[in-house]
């Protein structure tokens, strides 16, 4: 996450009742794209929210000139239903909910675990699956995200 952009736009975004989830910078076809992912708990965000936030922070972005005078595209986006947890607050909001835990390498022959998130510390994540507690060391975890089921 770009700290300069975060520090500049976060006060405005939080004053409007939203929170920054992530800031992503990428290039596509030679053009710089800066995407600010925002959320509003518990309601989520709409397309209208994204549009109003875009207009609210665009002047701030122009003032800080994050690309050193080069053109860029500013996007405001929802983080999506299955976005990976990045902050302690993400985990706190999801205790008691079903999650998917993907590992860098298999643990006991399994690389993806699904279960109910019961605990998270700096050292490990614990989920409950089929009546069993599974404790996974944090350094083994590639990502944790909500388990989204369709149908």
Backbone as CSV, one residue per row, in Angstrom:
resi,resn,N_x,N_y,N_z,CA_x,CA_y,CA_z,C_x,C_y,C_z
1,UNK,0.854,-1.177,0.000,0.000,0.000,0.000,0.894,1.231,0.000
2,UNK,0.581,2.178,-0.839,1.342,3.410,-0.936,1.003,4.310,0.257
3,UNK,1.962,4.483,1.159,1.734,5.252,2.386,1.460,6.727,2.104
4,UNK,2.101,7.284,1.110,1.890,8.698,0.777,0.447,8.941,0.355
5,UNK,-0.048,8.088,-0.534,-1.436,8.224,-0.980,-2.377,7.966,0.193
6,UNK,-2.129,6.899,0.948,-2.978,6.571,2.096,-3.072,7.753,3.058
7,UNK,-1.928,8.290,3.462,-1.912,9.400,4.421,-2.643,10.630,3.889
8,UNK,-2.580,10.852,2.582,-3.216,12.031,1.999,-4.732,11.899,1.897
9,UNK,-5.225,10.728,1.475,-6.667,10.587,1.209,-7.457,9.949,2.358
10,UNK,-6.786,9.274,3.269,-7.507,8.587,4.342,-8.367,9.508,5.201
11,UNK,-7.893,10.684,5.599,-8.767,11.552,6.409,-10.087,11.891,5.701
12,UNK,-10.034,12.162,4.420,-11.242,12.486,3.671,-12.163,11.269,3.578
13,UNK,-11.589,10.123,3.268,-12.388,8.906,3.113,-13.043,8.513,4.437
14,UNK,-12.295,8.567,5.536,-12.884,8.204,6.828,-13.922,9.223,7.279
15,UNK,-13.717,10.495,6.944,-14.700,11.514,7.321,-16.036,11.292,6.625
16,UNK,-16.022,10.581,5.507,-17.245,10.279,4.767,-17.850,8.927,5.180
17,UNK,-17.215,8.256,6.149,-17.769,7.021,6.683,-17.266,5.747,6.037
18,UNK,-16.179,5.833,5.293,-15.617,4.663,4.614,-14.241,4.360,5.183
19,UNK,-13.688,3.213,4.787,-12.320,2.895,5.178,-11.552,2.378,3.971
20,UNK,-10.271,2.689,3.943,-9.401,2.180,2.881,-8.994,0.757,3.242
21,UNK,-9.191,-0.141,2.286,-8.805,-1.532,2.471,-7.423,-1.773,1.882
22,UNK,-7.163,-1.163,0.734,-5.883,-1.343,0.056,-5.729,-0.267,-1.007
23,UNK,-4.511,-0.059,-1.428,-4.212,0.818,-2.562,-3.284,0.042,-3.468
24,UNK,-3.669,-0.077,-4.717,-2.900,-0.856,-5.683,-2.463,0.048,-6.825
25,UNK,-1.218,-0.097,-7.216,-0.699,0.644,-8.360,-0.224,-0.356,-9.403
26,UNK,-0.604,-0.127,-10.649,-0.185,-1.010,-11.726,-0.119,-0.224,-13.023
27,UNK,0.505,-0.827,-14.009,0.561,-0.230,-15.343,-0.128,-1.163,-16.319
28,UNK,-0.941,-0.589,-17.167,-1.588,-1.339,-18.237,-1.425,-0.549,-19.521
29,UNK,-0.848,-1.207,-20.502,-0.635,-0.580,-21.812,0.075,0.762,-21.676
30,UNK,1.046,0.807,-20.773,1.858,1.999,-20.593,1.214,3.091,-19.768
31,UNK,0.043,2.856,-19.235,-0.644,3.866,-18.426,-0.678,3.431,-16.966
32,UNK,-0.375,4.362,-16.086,-0.387,4.105,-14.640,-1.835,4.141,-14.141
33,UNK,-2.198,3.120,-13.351,-3.532,3.046,-12.771,-3.373,2.912,-11.258
34,UNK,-4.045,3.787,-10.530,-4.037,3.753,-9.074,-5.457,3.415,-8.638
35,UNK,-5.598,2.282,-7.937,-6.908,1.844,-7.468,-6.939,1.911,-5.946
36,UNK,-7.916,2.622,-5.428,-8.129,2.718,-3.990,-9.334,1.834,-3.670
37,UNK,-9.090,0.765,-2.914,-10.160,-0.144,-2.520,-10.740,0.341,-1.202
38,UNK,-12.041,0.568,-1.174,-12.708,1.091,0.021,-13.880,0.194,0.399
39,UNK,-14.245,0.272,1.662,-15.372,-0.503,2.149,-16.113,0.320,3.185
40,UNK,-17.338,-0.083,3.440,-18.155,0.536,4.479,-18.848,-0.605,5.205
41,UNK,-18.481,-0.775,6.458,-19.015,-1.886,7.239,-20.256,-1.399,7.968
42,UNK,-21.366,-2.112,7.997,-21.558,-3.439,7.434,-22.199,-3.425,6.046
43,UNK,-22.454,-2.256,5.496,-23.275,-2.151,4.288,-22.565,-2.461,2.981
44,UNK,-21.253,-2.306,2.935,-20.557,-2.392,1.660,-20.715,-1.083,0.901
45,UNK,-20.241,-1.062,-0.337,-20.317,0.176,-1.105,-21.005,-0.067,-2.441
46,UNK,-21.544,1.012,-2.977,-22.247,0.957,-4.261,-21.434,1.699,-5.316
47,UNK,-21.897,1.607,-6.535,-21.264,2.354,-7.631,-21.346,3.856,-7.360
48,UNK,-22.466,4.316,-6.824,-22.611,5.739,-6.487,-21.600,6.155,-5.419
49,UNK,-21.349,5.272,-4.444,-20.341,5.563,-3.420,-18.968,5.737,-4.068
50,UNK,-18.637,4.819,-4.981,-17.337,4.892,-5.656,-17.199,6.204,-6.421
51,UNK,-18.259,6.598,-7.094,-18.223,7.842,-7.870,-18.041,9.056,-6.959
52,UNK,-18.791,9.113,-5.862,-18.668,10.283,-4.977,-17.298,10.327,-4.300
53,UNK,-16.749,9.154,-3.949,-15.414,9.123,-3.361,-14.348,9.553,-4.370
54,UNK,-14.535,9.159,-5.616,-13.599,9.565,-6.674,-13.526,11.092,-6.739
55,UNK,-14.690,11.733,-6.799,-14.708,13.197,-6.875,-14.184,13.846,-5.600
56,UNK,-14.356,13.174,-4.452,-13.893,13.731,-3.182,-12.371,13.706,-3.060
57,UNK,-11.729,12.651,-3.585,-10.273,12.562,-3.398,-9.462,12.967,-4.622
58,UNK,-10.105,13.135,-5.755,-9.364,13.515,-6.968,-8.537,14.789,-6.778
59,UNK,-9.088,15.849,-6.169,-8.267,17.051,-5.952,-7.067,16.799,-5.030
60,UNK,-7.244,15.934,-4.045,-6.146,15.607,-3.132,-5.050,14.869,-3.898
61,UNK,-5.459,13.921,-4.741,-4.490,13.172,-5.550,-3.730,14.107,-6.484
62,UNK,-4.439,15.031,-7.106,-3.774,15.981,-8.000,-2.763,16.836,-7.245
63,UNK,-3.103,17.167,-6.007,-2.207,17.989,-5.187,-0.934,17.233,-4.804
64,UNK,-1.052,15.967,-4.438,0.147,15.228,-4.028,0.935,14.705,-5.222
65,UNK,0.310,14.687,-6.401,0.970,14.285,-7.644,1.748,12.976,-7.486
66,UNK,1.023,11.856,-7.281,1.677,10.589,-6.958,2.542,9.994,-8.064
67,UNK,2.429,10.510,-9.264,3.216,9.960,-10.373,4.263,10.939,-10.894
68,UNK,4.510,11.988,-10.128,5.543,12.942,-10.530,5.259,13.635,-11.852
69,UNK,4.023,14.032,-12.057,3.656,14.770,-13.267,3.214,13.902,-14.433
70,UNK,3.353,12.609,-14.299,2.924,11.710,-15.376,1.430,11.432,-15.231
71,UNK,0.744,11.203,-16.349,-0.703,10.941,-16.267,-0.995,9.609,-15.575
72,UNK,-2.161,9.539,-14.966,-2.594,8.303,-14.317,-4.115,8.252,-14.315
73,UNK,-4.635,7.063,-14.085,-6.074,6.854,-13.942,-6.339,6.519,-12.485
74,UNK,-7.300,7.208,-11.890,-7.696,6.948,-10.508,-8.969,6.117,-10.526
75,UNK,-8.921,4.979,-9.850,-10.094,4.117,-9.717,-10.438,3.978,-8.244
76,UNK,-11.728,3.961,-7.950,-12.218,3.644,-6.609,-13.011,2.353,-6.767
77,UNK,-12.737,1.371,-5.927,-13.362,0.068,-6.109,-13.735,-0.573,-4.779
78,UNK,-14.733,-1.418,-4.846,-15.080,-2.297,-3.735,-14.018,-3.379,-3.662
79,UNK,-13.687,-3.846,-2.476,-12.690,-4.913,-2.376,-13.210,-6.267,-2.841
80,UNK,-14.515,-6.408,-2.999,-15.085,-7.675,-3.454,-15.420,-8.600,-2.299
81,UNK,-16.251,-9.581,-2.590,-16.706,-10.513,-1.558,-15.600,-11.386,-1.006
82,UNK,-14.654,-11.751,-1.868,-13.646,-12.731,-1.458,-12.253,-12.138,-1.301
83,UNK,-12.195,-10.872,-0.953,-10.883,-10.256,-0.812,-10.131,-10.850,0.371
84,UNK,-8.838,-11.041,0.224,-8.033,-11.574,1.332,-8.018,-10.617,2.520
85,UNK,-7.939,-11.189,3.722,-7.828,-10.384,4.936,-6.419,-9.801,4.981
86,UNK,-6.334,-8.510,5.258,-5.030,-7.852,5.315,-4.735,-7.255,6.678
87,UNK,-5.774,-6.928,7.423,-5.561,-6.241,8.692,-6.144,-7.053,9.848
88,UNK,-5.718,-6.711,11.062,-6.274,-7.363,12.255,-7.782,-7.142,12.300
89,UNK,-8.217,-5.975,11.869,-9.650,-5.664,11.865,-10.418,-6.589,10.921
90,UNK,-9.815,-6.932,9.770,-10.448,-7.883,8.853,-10.715,-9.205,9.562
91,UNK,-9.723,-9.678,10.314,-9.883,-10.941,11.031,-10.940,-10.807,12.126
92,UNK,-10.890,-9.722,12.885,-11.840,-9.518,13.977,-13.278,-9.535,13.480
93,UNK,-13.525,-8.919,12.333,-14.867,-8.867,11.757,-15.369,-10.235,11.308
94,UNK,-14.459,-11.165,11.136,-14.826,-12.450,10.554,-14.727,-13.633,11.511
95,UNK,-14.513,-13.359,12.807,-14.560,-14.459,13.777,-15.944,-15.081,13.718
96,UNK,-15.981,-16.409,13.735,-17.252,-17.116,13.696,-17.816,-17.311,12.295
97,UNK,-17.089,-16.846,11.288,-17.540,-16.993,9.901,-16.641,-17.976,9.162
98,UNK,-17.178,-18.551,8.090,-16.414,-19.500,7.302,-15.349,-18.796,6.468
99,UNK,-14.159,-19.376,6.473,-13.034,-18.812,5.732,-12.321,-19.909,4.944
100,UNK,-11.522,-19.460,4.005,-10.633,-20.323,3.243,-9.211,-19.902,3.573
101,UNK,-8.373,-20.869,3.919,-6.976,-20.593,4.248,-6.117,-21.318,3.215
102,UNK,-5.374,-20.556,2.421,-4.473,-21.149,1.426,-3.051,-21.064,1.957
103,UNK,-2.325,-22.162,1.789,-0.963,-22.243,2.290,0.049,-22.164,1.156
104,UNK,1.268,-21.778,1.504,2.356,-21.764,0.520,2.722,-23.187,0.102
105,UNK,2.681,-24.090,1.051,3.021,-25.497,0.802,2.082,-26.363,1.633
106,UNK,1.824,-27.582,1.197,0.883,-28.442,1.921,1.289,-28.688,3.376
107,UNK,0.281,-28.768,4.227,0.438,-29.131,5.633,-0.375,-30.406,5.823
108,UNK,0.293,-31.487,6.192,-0.364,-32.792,6.310,-1.081,-33.164,5.012
109,UNK,-0.430,-32.831,3.884,-0.963,-33.182,2.573,-2.058,-32.274,2.049
110,UNK,-2.379,-31.201,2.769,-3.467,-30.303,2.374,-2.917,-28.882,2.197
111,UNK,-3.290,-28.254,1.082,-2.812,-26.897,0.804,-3.906,-25.846,1.015
112,UNK,-5.179,-26.251,1.027,-6.286,-25.321,1.238,-7.196,-25.886,2.325
113,UNK,-7.409,-25.087,3.368,-8.298,-25.477,4.456,-9.525,-24.577,4.458
114,UNK,-10.671,-25.143,4.813,-11.900,-24.378,4.968,-12.455,-24.664,6.349
115,UNK,-12.963,-23.625,7.004,-13.547,-23.801,8.321,-13.979,-22.472,8.897
116,UNK,-14.420,-22.503,10.127,-14.876,-21.303,10.828,-13.686,-20.682,11.558
117,UNK,-13.458,-19.401,11.310,-12.350,-18.683,11.951,-12.647,-18.518,13.434
118,UNK,-11.752,-19.041,14.273,-11.970,-18.956,15.712,-10.932,-18.098,16.431
119,UNK,-9.728,-17.991,15.854,-8.679,-17.220,16.533,-7.607,-16.808,15.545
120,UNK,-6.984,-15.663,15.840,-5.849,-15.200,15.043,-4.913,-14.432,15.958
121,UNK,-3.627,-14.790,15.908,-2.599,-14.039,16.629,-1.512,-13.727,15.608
122,UNK,-0.451,-13.077,16.047,0.667,-12.824,15.127,1.321,-14.127,14.681
123,UNK,1.190,-15.179,15.495,1.875,-16.424,15.211,1.076,-17.487,14.487
124,UNK,-0.261,-17.418,14.558,-1.054,-18.478,13.950,-2.503,-18.047,13.726
125,UNK,-3.205,-18.874,12.943,-4.639,-18.743,12.705,-5.255,-20.081,13.080
126,UNK,-6.386,-20.033,13.768,-7.097,-21.257,14.132,-8.475,-21.248,13.501
127,UNK,-8.811,-22.378,12.850,-10.152,-22.561,12.306,-10.739,-23.847,12.873
128,UNK,-12.046,-23.931,12.856,-12.748,-25.135,13.274,-13.361,-25.763,12.026
129,UNK,-13.040,-27.025,11.791,-13.527,-27.715,10.604,-13.916,-29.141,10.980
130,UNK,-15.152,-29.498,10.689,-15.658,-30.845,10.995,-15.423,-31.219,12.454
131,UNK,-15.648,-30.256,13.343,-15.513,-30.517,14.766,-14.090,-30.537,15.287
132,UNK,-13.117,-30.252,14.435,-11.715,-30.253,14.853,-11.145,-28.844,14.772
133,UNK,-10.285,-28.520,15.731,-9.560,-27.246,15.700,-8.285,-27.443,14.884
134,UNK,-8.069,-26.567,13.915,-6.854,-26.623,13.096,-6.091,-25.332,13.333
135,UNK,-4.885,-25.473,13.846,-4.033,-24.311,14.150,-2.922,-24.275,13.114
136,UNK,-2.856,-23.166,12.377,-1.892,-23.043,11.279,-0.959,-21.874,11.558
137,UNK,0.331,-22.132,11.489,1.322,-21.078,11.731,1.203,-20.005,10.651
138,UNK,1.286,-18.755,11.067,1.107,-17.616,10.172,2.100,-17.623,9.006
139,UNK,3.339,-18.062,9.235,4.343,-18.030,8.166,4.075,-19.073,7.079
140,UNK,3.141,-19.994,7.301,2.752,-20.981,6.288,1.607,-20.474,5.397
141,UNK,0.931,-19.393,5.840,-0.311,-18.940,5.202,-0.035,-17.952,4.077
142,UNK,-0.527,-18.285,2.887,-0.428,-17.383,1.737,-1.553,-16.356,1.792
143,UNK,-2.773,-16.809,2.136,-3.898,-15.881,2.279,-5.029,-16.523,3.046
144,UNK,-5.818,-15.648,3.681,-7.053,-16.036,4.343,-8.118,-15.110,3.774
145,UNK,-9.248,-15.706,3.388,-10.338,-14.888,2.851,-11.667,-15.543,3.169
146,UNK,-12.755,-14.765,3.060,-14.073,-15.362,3.315,-14.342,-16.501,2.353
147,UNK,-15.021,-17.509,2.836,-15.425,-18.615,1.983,-16.743,-18.218,1.335
148,UNK,-16.732,-18.067,0.034,-17.924,-17.651,-0.692,-18.511,-18.885,-1.369
149,UNK,-19.777,-19.142,-1.041,-20.481,-20.271,-1.630,-21.632,-19.741,-2.474
150,UNK,-21.775,-20.267,-3.665,-22.854,-19.867,-4.535,-23.875,-20.988,-4.640
151,UNK,-25.143,-20.594,-4.648,-26.196,-21.584,-4.867,-26.727,-22.182,-3.676
